[in-house]
């Protein structure tokens, strides 16, 4: 018998539990095939629990989360909960407290998936965004004065520490070095205006680059990055950027790779506990209907296995998804896939045994 991994599972709200169930189905199958074991502990964190008990993310749960090999998250978001409460209280708090300082977003257009970009295909759309995940405008620095009056003043400051920027850059350089493409790392910032914050990123970028002579460096302002991502996505190999810029460009990136039904990501602490999630939300209107697309959640589960050390399993899951996309799936949209959520999970679970 191979290794055993303890996984914390947070299915979350809406369709989260449905897609997580399919992800687990697939990783259970592959683990048996390859001879390693997965042990799951479920947490009912999310909108339902908050509405019932007023608890968002109890400290005791957060402390338990530190003990696992990885965390698998479905979706957080409930129509009856004020926007921000769960996002900040669960997702952002976990990122910050577990110091998951990298948000890693592979952007890959698979064969058989439609992109809104004309004349672009899988060859052109294949890059990775490394987003800083604990600082910048997300740090919560700032405040409000005279709230609700005509004299209201609001500030929100971007916090960029040399340490935080440098560890993110080092991760990005390492990742680029290992990735099998052109070994080009593009810094995405706004050095022409944000001279302090982007200035720090730029200086650190070229200093760290000296340790990576095999990696080509490139720079694009964030606005230009958006433009190139649509016009010439093939120019990108790995992009590294700050928290808010990363948040924005990865949504754009998700659309060019076929949408939220396929986009997944990891909140990574390379020295600690990382959390993997499909990018799509809780899609409450589809809850319980067996129509939601589980592929992003399945790919997120695959990515998780890669990070705990089972890269072969991750590769097989990706291959199985690619086969299904090419041969079986009509559309990634909920209700239009040509099969149900569970049936698609069953199909991928069968394919991981044979691809
Ligand atoms: C993401 C999400 C979160 C973010 C929200 C839900 C707080 O949009 O993971 O990109 O802004 O980081
Ligand atoms: Mn986002």
Coordinates of C-alpha atoms and ligand atoms in Angstrom, one line a residue:
X1 CA 0.0 0.0 0.0
X2 CA 1.2 3.5 -0.8
X3 CA 0.8 6.6 1.2
X4 CA -2.3 7.8 3.0
X5 CA -3.5 11.4 2.7
X6 CA -5.9 13.1 5.1
X7 CA -8.2 15.5 3.2
X8 CA -10.5 18.1 4.7
X9 CA -13.6 18.5 2.5
X10 CA -15.7 21.6 2.5
X11 CA -18.6 20.9 0.1
X12 CA -20.1 24.3 0.9
X13 CA -23.3 25.8 -0.6
X14 CA -25.6 25.3 -3.6
X15 CA -24.2 22.9 -6.1
X16 CA -20.9 22.7 -4.2
X17 CA -21.7 19.3 -2.6
X18 CA -22.8 17.9 -6.0
X19 CA -19.6 18.7 -7.8
X20 CA -17.4 17.7 -4.8
X21 CA -19.1 14.3 -4.7
X22 CA -18.0 13.7 -8.3
X23 CA -14.5 14.9 -7.6
X24 CA -14.2 12.5 -4.7
X25 CA -15.7 9.7 -6.9
X26 CA -12.9 10.2 -9.4
X27 CA -10.0 10.6 -6.9
X28 CA -11.2 7.5 -5.0
X29 CA -11.1 5.5 -8.2
X30 CA -7.6 6.7 -9.1
X31 CA -6.2 6.2 -5.6
X32 CA -7.3 2.6 -5.7
X33 CA -5.8 2.0 -9.1
X34 CA -2.4 3.6 -8.1
X35 CA -2.4 2.2 -4.6
X36 CA -2.6 5.2 -2.3
X37 CA -5.3 6.0 0.3
X38 CA -7.5 9.0 0.8
X39 CA -9.2 9.7 4.1
X40 CA -11.8 12.4 4.1
X41 CA -13.2 14.6 7.0
X42 CA -16.2 16.7 6.0
X43 CA -16.9 20.2 7.4
X44 CA -20.3 21.8 7.0
X45 CA -18.9 25.3 6.7
X46 CA -20.9 27.6 4.5
X47 CA -24.1 29.6 4.2
X48 CA -26.4 27.0 5.7
X49 CA -24.4 26.7 8.9
X50 CA -24.1 30.5 9.2
X51 CA -27.8 31.0 8.9
X52 CA -28.5 28.2 11.4
X53 CA -25.9 29.0 14.0
X54 CA -24.3 32.4 13.2
X55 CA -21.0 30.7 12.8
X56 CA -18.9 31.5 9.8
X57 CA -15.6 29.7 10.4
X58 CA -15.0 28.8 14.0
X59 CA -11.4 29.1 15.2
X60 CA -11.6 25.4 16.3
X61 CA -12.3 24.4 12.7
X62 CA -9.6 26.6 11.3
X63 CA -7.1 25.0 13.7
X64 CA -8.2 21.5 12.6
X65 CA -7.8 22.6 8.9
X66 CA -4.1 23.1 9.7
X67 CA -3.6 19.4 10.3
X68 CA -4.6 18.0 6.8
X69 CA -2.5 17.2 3.8
X70 CA -4.9 19.4 1.7
X71 CA -8.4 21.0 1.7
X72 CA -10.9 20.4 -1.0
X73 CA -13.5 23.1 -1.4
X74 CA -16.8 23.1 -3.4
X75 CA -18.4 26.5 -3.4
X76 CA -19.3 29.2 -0.9
X77 CA -22.2 31.6 -1.4
X78 CA -25.8 31.7 -0.3
X79 CA -28.6 33.9 -1.7
X80 CA -29.8 34.7 1.9
X81 CA -26.5 35.8 3.2
X82 CA -25.2 39.3 2.6
X83 CA -22.4 39.3 0.0
X84 CA -19.0 39.5 1.6
X85 CA -19.8 37.7 4.9
X86 CA -18.9 34.2 3.7
X87 CA -16.3 35.2 1.1
X88 CA -14.3 37.2 3.7
X89 CA -15.1 35.0 6.6
X90 CA -14.3 31.6 5.0
X91 CA -12.4 31.9 1.8
X92 CA -10.2 34.9 2.5
X93 CA -9.7 34.0 6.2
X94 CA -8.5 30.6 5.3
X95 CA -6.1 32.0 2.7
X96 CA -4.7 34.4 5.2
X97 CA -4.6 32.3 8.3
X98 CA -3.1 29.3 6.5
X99 CA -0.8 31.6 4.7
X100 CA -1.8 30.3 1.3
X101 CA 0.2 32.9 -0.4
X102 CA -0.1 31.7 -4.0
X103 CA -3.3 31.5 -6.0
X104 CA -2.4 29.2 -8.9
X105 CA -4.7 29.2 -11.9
X106 CA -3.9 27.1 -14.9
X107 CA -5.5 28.4 -18.0
X108 CA -5.8 25.8 -20.7
X109 CA -8.2 25.5 -23.5
X110 CA -8.9 21.8 -24.0
X111 CA -9.8 20.3 -27.3
X112 CA -13.6 20.2 -27.8
X113 CA -14.2 23.3 -25.7
X114 CA -15.4 26.5 -27.2
X115 CA -13.5 29.7 -26.7
X116 CA -15.0 33.1 -27.5
X117 CA -11.7 34.1 -29.2
X118 CA -11.8 33.9 -33.0
X119 CA -9.0 31.8 -34.6
X120 CA -7.5 30.7 -31.3
X121 CA -7.3 27.1 -30.2
X122 CA -5.7 24.8 -27.6
X123 CA -2.2 25.6 -29.0
X124 CA -2.7 29.3 -28.4
X125 CA -4.4 29.2 -25.0
X126 CA -2.2 27.5 -22.5
X127 CA -0.7 29.5 -19.7
X128 CA -0.7 29.8 -15.9
X129 CA -1.4 32.7 -13.6
X130 CA 0.5 32.9 -10.3
X131 CA -1.5 35.4 -8.2
X132 CA -0.2 36.7 -4.9
X133 CA -2.9 35.6 -2.4
X134 CA -2.4 37.3 1.0
X135 CA -1.5 40.9 0.4
X136 CA -2.2 43.9 -1.8
X137 CA -5.6 45.4 -1.7
X138 CA -7.0 42.3 -0.1
X139 CA -5.0 42.9 3.1
X140 CA -7.9 45.0 4.5
X141 CA -5.8 48.1 5.3
X142 CA -7.7 51.4 5.3
X143 CA -10.8 52.8 6.8
X144 CA -13.8 55.0 6.6
X145 CA -14.6 58.3 8.2
X146 CA -17.9 60.1 8.5
X147 CA -19.6 57.1 6.9
X148 CA -22.9 57.8 5.3
X149 CA -22.5 61.6 5.2
X150 CA -21.6 63.9 2.4
X151 CA -18.1 64.2 3.9
X152 CA -17.4 60.5 3.9
X153 CA -13.8 59.5 3.3
X154 CA -12.8 56.0 2.4
X155 CA -9.3 54.6 1.9
X156 CA -8.2 51.2 0.9
X157 CA -4.5 50.6 0.7
X158 CA -2.5 48.1 -1.2
X159 CA 0.0 46.4 1.2
X160 CA 3.1 44.9 -0.6
X161 CA 5.8 43.5 1.6
X162 CA 9.2 42.7 0.2
X163 CA 8.9 39.3 1.8
X164 CA 5.5 38.6 0.4
X165 CA 6.3 39.8 -3.1
X166 CA 9.6 38.0 -3.2
X167 CA 8.2 34.6 -2.1
X168 CA 5.5 34.9 -4.7
X169 CA 8.0 35.8 -7.4
X170 CA 10.3 32.9 -6.3
X171 CA 7.4 30.5 -6.6
X172 CA 6.6 31.8 -10.0
X173 CA 10.2 31.5 -11.3
X174 CA 10.5 28.0 -9.9
X175 CA 7.1 27.1 -11.5
X176 CA 8.2 28.6 -14.9
X177 CA 11.5 26.7 -14.8
X178 CA 9.7 23.4 -14.3
X179 CA 6.9 24.0 -16.8
X180 CA 7.2 22.5 -20.2
X181 CA 6.7 25.6 -22.3
X182 CA 8.9 28.5 -23.3
X183 CA 10.1 29.2 -19.8
X184 CA 8.9 32.8 -19.9
X185 CA 7.6 34.6 -16.9
X186 CA 5.6 37.8 -17.4
X187 CA 5.3 40.3 -14.6
X188 CA 1.9 41.9 -14.8
X189 CA 1.7 45.2 -12.8
X190 CA 1.2 48.9 -13.4
X191 CA 4.6 50.5 -13.1
X192 CA 3.7 53.6 -15.0
X193 CA 1.2 54.7 -12.3
X194 CA 1.6 52.6 -9.2
X195 CA 5.2 53.6 -8.8
X196 CA 5.4 52.5 -5.1
X197 CA 3.7 49.1 -5.2
X198 CA 4.5 48.1 -8.8
X199 CA 7.9 49.6 -8.3
X200 CA 8.6 47.1 -5.5
X201 CA 7.3 44.2 -7.6
X202 CA 9.5 45.3 -10.6
X203 CA 12.7 45.7 -8.6
X204 CA 12.2 42.4 -6.8
X205 CA 11.3 40.7 -10.1
X206 CA 14.5 41.6 -11.8
X207 CA 16.6 40.8 -8.7
X208 CA 15.1 37.4 -8.3
X209 CA 15.4 36.8 -12.0
X210 CA 19.2 36.8 -11.6
X211 CA 18.8 33.4 -9.8
X212 CA 17.0 32.0 -12.8
X213 CA 19.1 32.5 -15.9
X214 CA 17.1 29.8 -17.8
X215 CA 13.8 31.8 -17.4
X216 CA 13.0 34.6 -19.8
X217 CA 11.5 37.7 -18.2
X218 CA 8.8 39.8 -19.7
X219 CA 6.6 42.7 -18.5
X220 CA 3.1 43.9 -19.3
X221 CA 1.0 46.5 -17.6
X222 CA -2.3 45.0 -16.3
X223 CA -4.4 46.8 -18.8
X224 CA -2.2 45.6 -21.7
X225 CA -2.3 42.1 -20.2
X226 CA -6.0 42.1 -20.7
X227 CA -5.6 43.2 -24.2
X228 CA -3.0 40.6 -25.1
X229 CA -4.9 37.9 -23.4
X230 CA -7.7 38.4 -25.9
X231 CA -5.6 39.3 -28.9
X232 CA -2.5 37.1 -28.5
X233 CA -2.9 34.6 -25.6
X234 CA -0.1 32.5 -27.1
X235 CA 2.4 35.1 -25.9
X236 CA 1.9 33.9 -22.3
X237 CA 3.6 31.0 -20.5
X238 CA 3.4 32.0 -16.8
X239 CA 2.1 35.4 -15.5
X240 CA 2.9 36.6 -12.0
X241 CA 0.9 39.4 -10.5
X242 CA -0.5 40.9 -7.3
X243 CA -3.8 39.9 -5.6
X244 CA -6.3 42.3 -7.2
X245 CA -4.8 42.3 -10.7
X246 CA -4.7 38.5 -10.4
X247 CA -8.3 38.3 -9.4
X248 CA -9.4 40.3 -12.4
X249 CA -7.2 38.8 -15.1
X250 CA -8.0 35.2 -14.0
X251 CA -11.7 35.8 -14.6
X252 CA -10.9 37.0 -18.1
X253 CA -8.6 34.0 -18.5
X254 CA -11.4 31.7 -17.3
X255 CA -13.6 32.9 -20.1
X256 CA -11.1 32.3 -22.8
X257 CA -10.5 28.8 -21.6
X258 CA -14.2 28.0 -21.8
X259 CA -15.8 29.4 -18.7
X260 CA -16.2 28.6 -15.0
X261 CA -17.3 25.1 -15.8
X262 CA -13.7 24.1 -16.5
X263 CA -11.6 26.6 -14.5
X264 CA -10.0 25.5 -11.3
X265 CA -7.4 26.8 -8.9
X266 CA -5.3 26.2 -5.9
X267 CA -4.7 28.4 -2.9
X268 CA -1.2 27.2 -2.2
X269 CA 1.1 27.3 0.9
X270 CA 4.1 25.5 -0.5
X271 CA 5.3 24.8 3.1
X272 CA 1.8 24.2 4.6
X273 CA -1.7 23.3 3.8
X274 CA -3.2 24.2 0.4
X275 CA -6.8 24.4 -0.7
X276 CA -8.2 23.5 -4.1
X277 CA -11.4 24.7 -5.6
X278 CA -13.4 25.0 -8.8
X279 CA -13.7 28.6 -9.8
X280 CA -17.4 28.5 -10.4
X281 CA -19.8 29.7 -7.6
X282 CA -22.5 27.9 -5.8
X283 CA -25.1 28.3 -8.6
X284 CA -28.1 28.0 -6.3
X285 CA -30.7 27.8 -9.0
X286 CA -29.2 24.5 -10.2
X287 CA -28.9 22.9 -6.8
X288 CA -30.1 19.3 -6.6
X289 CA -31.0 19.0 -10.2
X290 CA -28.0 16.9 -11.4
X291 CA -27.3 19.4 -14.2
X292 CA -24.2 21.3 -13.0
X293 CA -20.9 20.6 -14.7
X294 CA -18.5 18.9 -12.3
X295 CA -15.4 19.0 -14.5
X296 CA -13.8 22.1 -12.8
X297 CA -14.2 20.3 -9.4
X298 CA -12.8 17.1 -10.8
X299 CA -9.8 19.0 -12.2
X300 CA -9.3 20.8 -8.9
X301 CA -9.3 17.4 -7.1
X302 CA -6.7 16.3 -9.6
X303 CA -4.6 19.3 -9.0
X304 CA -4.8 18.6 -5.3
X305 CA -3.4 15.1 -5.8
X306 CA -0.5 16.6 -7.8
X307 CA 0.3 18.9 -4.9
X308 CA 0.3 16.2 -2.2
X309 CA 2.7 14.3 -4.3
X310 CA 0.6 12.1 -6.6
X311 CA 1.5 13.7 -9.9
X312 CA 0.7 10.6 -11.9
X313 CA -2.8 10.6 -10.6
X314 CA -3.2 14.3 -11.5
X315 CA -2.0 13.6 -15.0
X316 CA -4.4 10.7 -15.5
X317 CA -7.4 12.7 -14.3
X318 CA -6.5 15.5 -16.7
X319 CA -6.2 13.0 -19.6
X320 CA -9.6 11.5 -18.6
X321 CA -11.2 14.9 -18.6
X322 CA -9.7 15.7 -22.0
X323 CA -11.0 12.4 -23.5
X324 CA -14.5 13.1 -22.3
X325 CA -14.4 16.7 -23.6
X326 CA -13.3 15.5 -27.0
X327 CA -15.6 12.5 -27.3
X328 CA -18.6 12.8 -25.1
X329 CA -19.6 16.2 -23.8
X330 CA -21.8 18.5 -25.8
X331 CA -21.4 21.7 -23.8
X332 CA -20.0 22.8 -20.5
X333 CA -23.1 24.7 -19.6
X334 CA -25.4 23.4 -16.8
X335 CA -28.2 21.3 -18.3
X336 CA -26.6 21.2 -21.8
X337 CA -23.8 18.7 -21.2
X338 CA -25.7 15.8 -22.8
X339 CA -25.6 13.9 -19.5
X340 CA -26.1 14.6 -15.8
X341 CA -23.6 15.6 -13.1
X342 CA -23.4 12.1 -11.7
X343 CA -23.2 10.4 -15.1
X344 CA -20.3 12.7 -16.1
X345 CA -18.6 11.9 -12.8
X346 CA -19.1 8.2 -13.5
X347 CA -17.7 8.6 -17.0
X348 CA -14.5 10.3 -15.8
X349 CA -14.2 7.6 -13.1
X350 CA -14.3 5.0 -15.8
X351 CA -11.9 6.8 -18.0
X352 CA -9.2 7.2 -15.3
X353 CA -9.0 3.4 -15.3
X354 CA -8.3 3.2 -19.0
X355 CA -6.6 6.3 -20.4
Ligands
LIG1 C1 -11.6 34.4 -6.3 C2 -12.9 35.0 -5.8 C3 -12.6 35.6 -4.4 C4 -11.5 36.7 -4.6 C5 -13.8 36.2 -3.8 C6 -15.0 35.2 -3.7 C7 -13.5 36.8 -2.4 O1 -13.3 35.9 -6.7 O2 -11.1 33.4 -5.7 O3 -11.0 34.8 -7.3 O4 -11.8 37.8 -4.9 O5 -10.3 36.3 -4.5
LIG2 MN1 -12.1 36.2 -8.4

